[in-house]
Coordinates of C-alpha atoms and ligand atoms in Angstrom, one line a residue:
M25 CA -37.9 -16.3 -11.4
A26 CA -34.1 -16.0 -12.4
I27 CA -32.0 -13.5 -12.0
A28 CA -29.4 -12.6 -14.8
I29 CA -26.6 -11.9 -12.8
K30 CA -24.6 -9.4 -14.7
P31 CA -20.3 -10.8 -15.6
W32 CA -18.2 -8.3 -13.3
P33 CA -16.4 -6.6 -14.0
D34 CA -18.8 -5.8 -17.5
R35 CA -17.6 -3.7 -20.9
A36 CA -17.7 0.1 -19.2
T37 CA -16.0 -0.9 -16.1
R38 CA -12.8 -2.3 -18.1
E39 CA -13.2 0.8 -20.4
S40 CA -13.0 3.3 -17.9
F41 CA -9.4 2.5 -17.9
P42 CA -7.8 3.9 -21.6
V43 CA -4.4 1.4 -20.7
L44 CA -6.4 -1.9 -20.5
S45 CA -8.2 -1.5 -24.1
Q46 CA -4.2 -1.0 -25.8
R47 CA -3.0 -4.0 -27.4
V48 CA 1.1 -5.5 -26.4
H49 CA 3.4 -7.2 -28.7
D50 CA 0.5 -8.1 -30.7
H51 CA -1.6 -9.5 -28.1
P52 CA -4.3 -8.2 -26.0
L53 CA -2.6 -6.3 -22.8
V54 CA -3.1 -8.4 -19.8
Y55 CA -2.2 -6.5 -16.5
L56 CA -0.6 -8.3 -13.6
D57 CA 0.9 -6.1 -12.4
N58 CA -1.7 -4.6 -9.7
A59 CA 0.9 -4.8 -6.7
A60 CA 3.4 -3.0 -8.5
T61 CA 1.6 0.4 -9.3
T62 CA -2.1 0.1 -10.0
Q63 CA -4.4 1.1 -14.2
K64 CA -6.2 4.5 -13.6
P65 CA -10.2 4.5 -14.4
Q66 CA -10.3 7.5 -16.0
C67 CA -12.6 10.4 -14.2
V68 CA -9.1 10.3 -12.2
M69 CA -6.5 11.9 -14.9
D70 CA -9.4 14.0 -15.4
A71 CA -9.9 15.5 -12.1
M72 CA -6.0 16.5 -12.1
N73 CA -6.8 17.3 -15.6
Q74 CA -9.6 19.2 -14.5
F75 CA -7.2 20.3 -11.4
Y76 CA -4.5 21.9 -13.9
Q77 CA -7.3 23.5 -16.7
A78 CA -9.5 25.4 -14.1
D79 CA -7.8 26.0 -11.0
N80 CA -3.9 25.9 -10.8
S81 CA -3.5 28.3 -8.0
N82 CA -1.3 26.9 -4.9
I83 CA -2.7 26.1 -1.8
H84 CA -3.8 27.6 1.7
R85 CA -2.3 30.6 0.7
G86 CA -4.2 33.5 -1.1
V87 CA -7.0 35.1 -0.6
H88 CA -8.0 35.0 -4.4
E89 CA -10.8 32.3 -6.1
L90 CA -8.5 30.4 -7.8
S91 CA -6.5 30.1 -4.5
E92 CA -9.4 29.2 -2.5
R93 CA -10.8 26.6 -5.2
S94 CA -7.2 25.0 -5.1
T95 CA -7.7 25.0 -1.0
R96 CA -11.2 24.4 -1.2
H97 CA -10.0 21.4 -2.9
Y98 CA -7.4 19.8 -1.5
E99 CA -9.4 19.9 1.8
E100 CA -11.6 18.0 0.1
A101 CA -9.5 15.0 -0.9
R102 CA -8.6 15.2 2.7
I103 CA -12.0 14.7 4.1
K104 CA -12.5 11.7 1.4
A105 CA -9.1 10.4 3.1
Q106 CA -10.6 10.5 6.4
R107 CA -13.3 8.6 5.5
F108 CA -12.5 6.7 3.4
I109 CA -10.4 4.7 6.3
N110 CA -12.6 5.5 8.9
A111 CA -10.4 8.5 10.9
G112 CA -11.9 9.6 13.8
D113 CA -10.7 13.1 12.3
W114 CA -9.5 15.2 9.0
R115 CA -6.0 16.0 11.1
E116 CA -4.9 12.6 11.8
I117 CA -5.1 13.1 8.0
V118 CA -1.1 13.4 5.7
F119 CA -0.6 13.5 2.9
V120 CA 3.0 12.1 2.5
R121 CA 4.4 10.6 -1.4
G122 CA 3.7 7.1 -0.4
V123 CA 3.8 4.6 2.3
T124 CA 7.6 4.9 2.5
E125 CA 8.1 8.4 2.9
G126 CA 4.8 7.6 6.0
I127 CA 7.1 4.9 7.5
N128 CA 9.6 7.3 6.5
L129 CA 8.1 10.1 8.7
V130 CA 7.2 7.4 11.2
A131 CA 11.1 7.1 11.5
Y132 CA 12.4 9.9 12.4
T133 CA 10.0 11.8 14.0
F134 CA 8.2 9.3 16.8
G135 CA 11.7 7.8 16.5
R136 CA 13.5 10.5 17.4
R137 CA 11.5 11.4 19.7
H138 CA 10.5 8.1 21.8
I139 CA 13.4 5.4 20.8
H140 CA 16.1 4.9 22.3
E141 CA 20.1 2.9 23.7
G142 CA 18.6 -0.2 24.0
D143 CA 15.2 0.2 22.8
E144 CA 13.0 -1.8 20.2
I145 CA 11.5 -2.4 17.5
V146 CA 8.8 -4.9 16.1
I147 CA 9.1 -6.2 12.3
S148 CA 7.6 -9.1 10.9
A149 CA 9.8 -11.8 8.6
M150 CA 7.7 -10.9 5.1
E151 CA 8.2 -7.6 5.6
H152 CA 8.9 -4.8 1.8
H153 CA 12.3 -2.6 1.6
S154 CA 10.5 -0.1 3.5
N155 CA 9.0 -1.0 6.1
I156 CA 13.2 -3.1 7.3
V157 CA 15.4 -0.2 6.3
P158 CA 13.8 3.4 8.1
W159 CA 13.8 1.0 11.2
Q160 CA 17.6 -0.7 10.7
I161 CA 18.2 3.1 10.0
L162 CA 16.7 4.5 13.1
C163 CA 18.5 1.5 15.0
E164 CA 21.6 2.5 13.9
E165 CA 21.3 6.1 14.9
K166 CA 20.3 4.6 18.0
N167 CA 22.1 1.8 19.2
A168 CA 18.8 -0.2 18.9
V169 CA 17.0 -3.5 17.5
L170 CA 15.1 -4.4 15.2
R171 CA 13.1 -7.6 15.9
I172 CA 11.5 -9.8 13.8
A173 CA 8.7 -12.0 14.2
P174 CA 8.9 -15.5 12.2
I175 CA 6.4 -17.1 10.2
N176 CA 5.7 -20.3 8.7
Q177 CA 5.9 -22.6 5.5
R178 CA 2.6 -20.7 4.3
G179 CA 3.8 -17.9 5.2
E180 CA 1.2 -16.8 7.9
L181 CA 3.2 -14.4 10.9
L182 CA 3.2 -16.7 14.4
L183 CA 1.3 -14.8 16.9
D184 CA 2.9 -16.7 20.2
E185 CA 7.0 -15.7 18.7
F186 CA 5.4 -12.6 18.0
E187 CA 4.6 -12.0 21.1
N188 CA 7.2 -13.4 23.0
L189 CA 9.4 -10.4 21.6
L190 CA 6.8 -7.8 23.2
T191 CA 9.6 -7.1 26.1
L192 CA 9.3 -3.3 28.1
R193 CA 11.9 -2.4 25.9
T194 CA 9.9 -2.7 23.0
K195 CA 9.4 0.4 21.1
L196 CA 6.8 0.3 18.0
V197 CA 5.6 -2.5 16.3
S198 CA 5.3 -2.0 13.0
V199 CA 3.9 -4.8 10.2
V200 CA 2.7 -5.1 6.8
H201 CA -0.7 -5.4 6.6
V202 CA -1.4 -8.2 3.4
S203 CA 2.4 -9.2 2.0
N204 CA 2.8 -8.0 -1.3
A205 CA 5.3 -11.1 -1.8
L206 CA 3.4 -13.5 -0.3
G207 CA -0.4 -12.3 0.0
T208 CA -1.0 -12.6 3.5
V209 CA -3.7 -10.8 4.8
N210 CA -2.2 -10.4 8.5
P211 CA -4.2 -10.6 11.3
V212 CA -3.4 -7.2 12.2
A213 CA -6.3 -5.8 14.5
E214 CA -5.3 -9.3 16.7
I215 CA -1.4 -7.9 16.0
T216 CA -2.6 -4.5 17.9
S217 CA -5.1 -6.1 20.4
I218 CA -1.6 -8.2 21.3
A219 CA 0.9 -5.7 21.4
H220 CA -1.0 -2.8 23.0
R221 CA -1.3 -5.7 25.5
H222 CA 2.3 -4.7 26.3
G223 CA 1.9 -0.6 25.7
V224 CA 3.7 -0.5 22.7
P225 CA 2.2 1.2 19.6
V226 CA 1.2 -0.1 16.4
F227 CA 2.2 0.7 12.6
I228 CA 0.1 -0.7 10.1
D229 CA 2.4 -0.9 6.2
G230 CA -1.6 -0.4 4.2
A231 CA 0.5 -0.5 0.6
Q232 CA -1.6 -3.7 -0.7
A233 CA -4.4 -3.7 1.5
V234 CA -7.0 -0.5 0.9
A235 CA -7.6 -1.5 -2.9
H236 CA -8.8 -4.5 -1.5
M237 CA -10.5 -5.3 1.6
K238 CA -12.2 -1.8 3.6
V239 CA -10.2 -0.7 6.1
D240 CA -11.1 0.7 9.8
V241 CA -8.0 2.6 11.5
Q242 CA -10.2 2.8 15.0
A243 CA -11.9 -1.0 14.2
L244 CA -8.2 -1.8 14.0
D245 CA -7.6 0.8 17.0
C246 CA -3.8 1.0 15.5
D247 CA -1.6 3.3 16.3
F248 CA -0.8 4.1 12.8
Y249 CA -1.4 3.3 9.0
S250 CA -0.3 4.0 5.9
L251 CA -1.5 3.7 2.3
S252 CA 0.3 4.8 -1.4
G253 CA -2.8 6.3 -3.9
H254 CA -0.1 4.9 -6.8
K255 CA -2.2 1.4 -5.2
M256 CA -5.4 2.0 -5.5
F257 CA -6.0 3.3 -8.5
G258 CA -5.0 6.6 -8.1
P259 CA -1.5 8.9 -8.9
T260 CA 1.7 8.1 -7.8
G261 CA 3.3 10.9 -5.5
I262 CA 1.1 11.3 -3.4
G263 CA -0.2 8.4 -0.2
V264 CA -1.1 9.5 3.0
L265 CA 0.1 8.5 6.8
Y266 CA -2.9 7.9 9.9
G267 CA -1.6 8.2 13.1
K268 CA -4.0 9.0 16.8
T269 CA -3.8 12.7 16.8
S270 CA -2.4 11.6 21.0
W271 CA 0.9 10.5 19.2
L272 CA 1.4 12.8 15.6
N273 CA 0.8 15.6 18.1
Q274 CA 3.9 14.1 20.4
M275 CA 5.9 13.9 17.3
P276 CA 8.8 17.2 16.3
P277 CA 8.1 18.8 12.5
Y278 CA 9.4 15.8 10.7
Q279 CA 10.8 18.4 7.4
G280 CA 11.2 22.8 7.9
G281 CA 9.4 24.8 5.7
G282 CA 5.9 26.2 4.3
D283 CA 3.5 25.3 5.0
M284 CA 4.2 24.2 9.0
I285 CA 5.4 27.1 10.4
R286 CA 2.8 29.4 12.5
S287 CA 5.7 31.7 13.1
V288 CA 9.4 32.1 12.2
T289 CA 11.3 34.1 13.9
F290 CA 15.4 34.3 14.1
A291 CA 15.0 33.8 17.5
K292 CA 12.7 30.7 17.5
T293 CA 10.3 29.0 15.2
T294 CA 6.4 27.9 16.5
Y295 CA 5.2 25.1 14.4
N296 CA 1.4 25.0 13.1
E297 CA -1.5 22.4 13.8
L298 CA -1.9 19.1 12.8
P299 CA -2.6 18.4 10.1
Y300 CA 0.1 20.5 8.6
K301 CA 2.5 20.2 10.8
F302 CA 4.3 17.6 9.0
E303 CA 2.9 18.7 5.7
A304 CA 6.4 21.7 5.4
G305 CA 6.7 23.2 1.5
T306 CA 4.2 23.2 -2.1
P307 CA 2.6 19.9 -1.7
N308 CA 1.3 17.5 -4.8
I309 CA -1.5 19.0 -4.9
A310 CA -3.0 17.2 -8.4
G311 CA -1.8 14.1 -6.8
T312 CA -4.1 14.7 -3.9
I313 CA -7.9 15.5 -6.5
G314 CA -7.1 12.6 -8.5
L315 CA -6.1 10.6 -4.6
G316 CA -9.7 11.8 -3.6
A317 CA -11.3 11.3 -7.5
A318 CA -9.9 7.8 -7.0
I319 CA -11.9 6.4 -3.2
D320 CA -14.2 8.4 -4.8
Y321 CA -14.5 5.6 -7.5
I322 CA -13.6 3.4 -5.5
N323 CA -16.8 3.5 -3.0
G324 CA -18.8 3.7 -6.8
I325 CA -18.4 -0.3 -6.8
G326 CA -18.1 -0.4 -2.8
L327 CA -15.0 -2.8 -1.6
D328 CA -17.4 -5.5 -0.7
R329 CA -17.9 -6.5 -4.4
I330 CA -14.5 -5.5 -5.0
A331 CA -13.3 -7.9 -1.8
A332 CA -15.8 -10.7 -3.0
Y333 CA -14.9 -10.9 -6.6
E334 CA -10.7 -10.3 -6.4
Q335 CA -11.1 -13.5 -4.1
E336 CA -13.2 -15.4 -5.6
L337 CA -10.9 -14.9 -9.1
L338 CA -7.3 -15.5 -6.2
A339 CA -9.5 -18.8 -6.1
Y340 CA -9.2 -19.7 -9.6
A341 CA -6.3 -18.2 -11.0
T342 CA -4.2 -21.1 -8.0
A343 CA -6.3 -23.8 -9.6
Q344 CA -4.8 -23.2 -12.9
L345 CA -1.9 -22.4 -11.5
E346 CA -2.0 -25.4 -9.4
R347 CA -2.2 -27.8 -12.1
I348 CA 1.1 -26.4 -13.8
P349 CA 3.7 -29.2 -13.8
G350 CA 6.9 -27.5 -12.1
L351 CA 5.6 -24.8 -10.5
R352 CA 5.2 -24.0 -6.8
I353 CA 2.9 -21.5 -5.5
I354 CA 5.7 -19.0 -2.0
G355 CA 2.9 -17.8 0.3
T356 CA -0.1 -20.5 1.2
A357 CA -1.6 -18.4 3.5
R358 CA -5.1 -19.2 4.8
E359 CA -5.9 -15.6 4.0
K360 CA -4.8 -14.0 1.6
A361 CA -5.3 -11.4 -1.6
G362 CA -5.0 -12.0 -5.2
V363 CA -0.6 -12.1 -5.2
I364 CA 1.0 -15.4 -6.7
S365 CA 4.3 -15.4 -6.1
F366 CA 5.1 -18.5 -7.4
V367 CA 8.8 -20.5 -9.2
L368 CA 8.5 -22.7 -12.3
E369 CA 11.2 -25.3 -11.8
G370 CA 14.9 -24.7 -14.6
V371 CA 13.6 -21.4 -15.1
H372 CA 14.4 -18.2 -14.4
P373 CA 11.2 -16.2 -13.7
H374 CA 13.3 -13.2 -15.5
D375 CA 12.7 -15.5 -18.3
V376 CA 9.2 -16.3 -17.8
G377 CA 8.4 -13.2 -16.6
T378 CA 10.3 -12.1 -20.4
I379 CA 8.3 -14.8 -22.7
L380 CA 4.9 -13.4 -20.5
D381 CA 5.7 -10.2 -21.7
R382 CA 6.1 -11.4 -25.7
E383 CA 2.4 -12.7 -25.4
G384 CA 1.0 -8.9 -24.0
V385 CA 0.6 -10.9 -19.8
A386 CA 2.4 -8.4 -18.1
V387 CA 3.8 -10.1 -15.0
R388 CA 6.4 -8.6 -12.1
T389 CA 9.0 -11.4 -12.0
G390 CA 12.1 -10.1 -9.3
H391 CA 12.4 -9.7 -6.2
H392 CA 9.4 -7.8 -5.1
C393 CA 11.8 -5.4 -2.7
A394 CA 11.0 -7.8 0.0
Q395 CA 14.6 -9.7 -0.2
P396 CA 14.6 -10.9 3.4
V397 CA 11.3 -13.6 3.1
L398 CA 12.8 -14.6 -0.8
E399 CA 15.9 -15.6 1.0
W400 CA 13.8 -17.2 4.2
F401 CA 11.9 -19.5 1.6
G402 CA 15.1 -20.7 -0.5
V403 CA 14.1 -18.4 -3.3
P404 CA 16.7 -15.3 -4.7
A405 CA 13.8 -14.6 -6.6
T406 CA 10.0 -15.6 -7.5
T407 CA 7.8 -14.2 -11.0
R408 CA 4.3 -12.3 -9.6
A409 CA 1.1 -12.2 -10.3
S410 CA -1.4 -9.7 -8.1
L411 CA -4.9 -8.8 -9.3
A412 CA -7.1 -5.8 -9.4
F413 CA -11.2 -5.6 -10.0
Y414 CA -10.6 -5.0 -14.0
N415 CA -9.2 -8.6 -14.1
T416 CA -11.1 -11.3 -15.7
R417 CA -11.0 -15.5 -15.9
A418 CA -9.0 -14.4 -19.3
D419 CA -6.8 -13.2 -18.0
I420 CA -5.9 -15.7 -15.9
D421 CA -6.3 -18.1 -18.7
A422 CA -3.3 -16.1 -21.1
L423 CA -1.4 -16.2 -18.1
T424 CA -1.8 -20.0 -17.9
A425 CA -1.5 -20.4 -21.8
G426 CA 1.0 -18.5 -21.0
L427 CA 3.2 -20.4 -18.7
A428 CA 2.3 -23.4 -21.4
K429 CA 4.6 -21.4 -23.6
V430 CA 7.5 -20.7 -21.4
K431 CA 7.4 -24.7 -20.5
E432 CA 7.6 -25.7 -24.1
I433 CA 10.1 -23.4 -24.8
F434 CA 12.2 -25.0 -22.0
A435 CA 11.2 -28.3 -22.2
Ligands
PLP267 C1 3.7 -4.0 0.9 C2 4.8 -3.0 0.6 N1 4.6 -1.0 1.3 C3 5.7 -0.5 1.2 C4 5.4 -0.7 -0.5 C5 6.4 0.3 -0.6 O1 5.0 1.8 -1.4 P1 5.9 3.7 -1.9 O2 7.0 3.3 -3.1 O3 4.2 3.9 -2.6 O4 5.9 4.0 -1.1 C6 5.4 -1.1 -1.0 C7 5.3 -0.7 -2.6 O5 5.4 -1.5 -3.1 C8 4.1 -2.2 -0.3 O6 4.0 -3.4 -1.7

């Protein structure tokens, strides 16, 4: 008996993202800017509204019912985040604003404690500015050195050359899991294992990974991992820094203020236990609850299913775009996620993006906060289409039809 395979994403799934059903410039919206930020399902907005409508109160300090509820929901989100990336302990989940803050936190705290004059930090040539600039600031302050692991023409990290950079002076490796500019999926387990062989801890920037593939920080054995809620169907202004307890315990606090203290006198302050030592001040409570709802939502679909579908859609999109004369894809790694950066001969990416917008197709153009890697490829900017599981082949067809228009106009 033939089994009917249900089309995916089905209508109900698409409809759970209200923003997707609108028209833009008189065309149905085709949203292909998911690497910049993802859309939010209704359940995420509902969870945040519910918090403000029914439970709004500050956390950790009230004895009243509302505060107890807020605290419970906030801490439940931490457990959800712990399970989502399979951290061994809930104390290893620090809520931050996003990956940028996660990296800055480690640069300021781990960096302050462990980086000294002449020490070296290794990053890759394909990093987002968020994983470059905090280390540059730290290196400048400490007279330390930032080393860059090179990539090949496909946009893949050269593992041998990466390993050659590791010396007795290397104190940290920080690499991106999935490149937002190229789509490259880095072999982060292997990178971590190589770095650990040299006694060097590893930070992984997971901004573009967690909504598209299963991440297990214990299996990766990385020392730090960071994610942003808004890139995984959650709200802006909330993210997670995962750190192994052994490192977090050694690190000084990031910011001083409420919640991160155990006791304060004018003579001396002692700090709270993990993870609160790193969560100064009233946090983004509603955002944290929204992140928890986004995790539930992703789990409800299943990351295996999402990953398989996106790979299929990426293959389709790549094949369609490769057929367009004069179009060159920047970033052709063998392991790729749903990011397609490209240049179109004779047309500035900004013009490509503007014409696509008139067709209702939202893509990103520019340097994608990854100027060094675009410079390495010899292009100042690209057009970038980035996928999420709610995109369809029809979205890709709208993109290629839009590109045909671009070519017509610039013919
Ligand atoms: C690879 C990568 N790292 C870091 C970031 C910064 O994330 P956020 O702006 O959420 O802090 C981004 C955002 O685009 C990214 O793509």
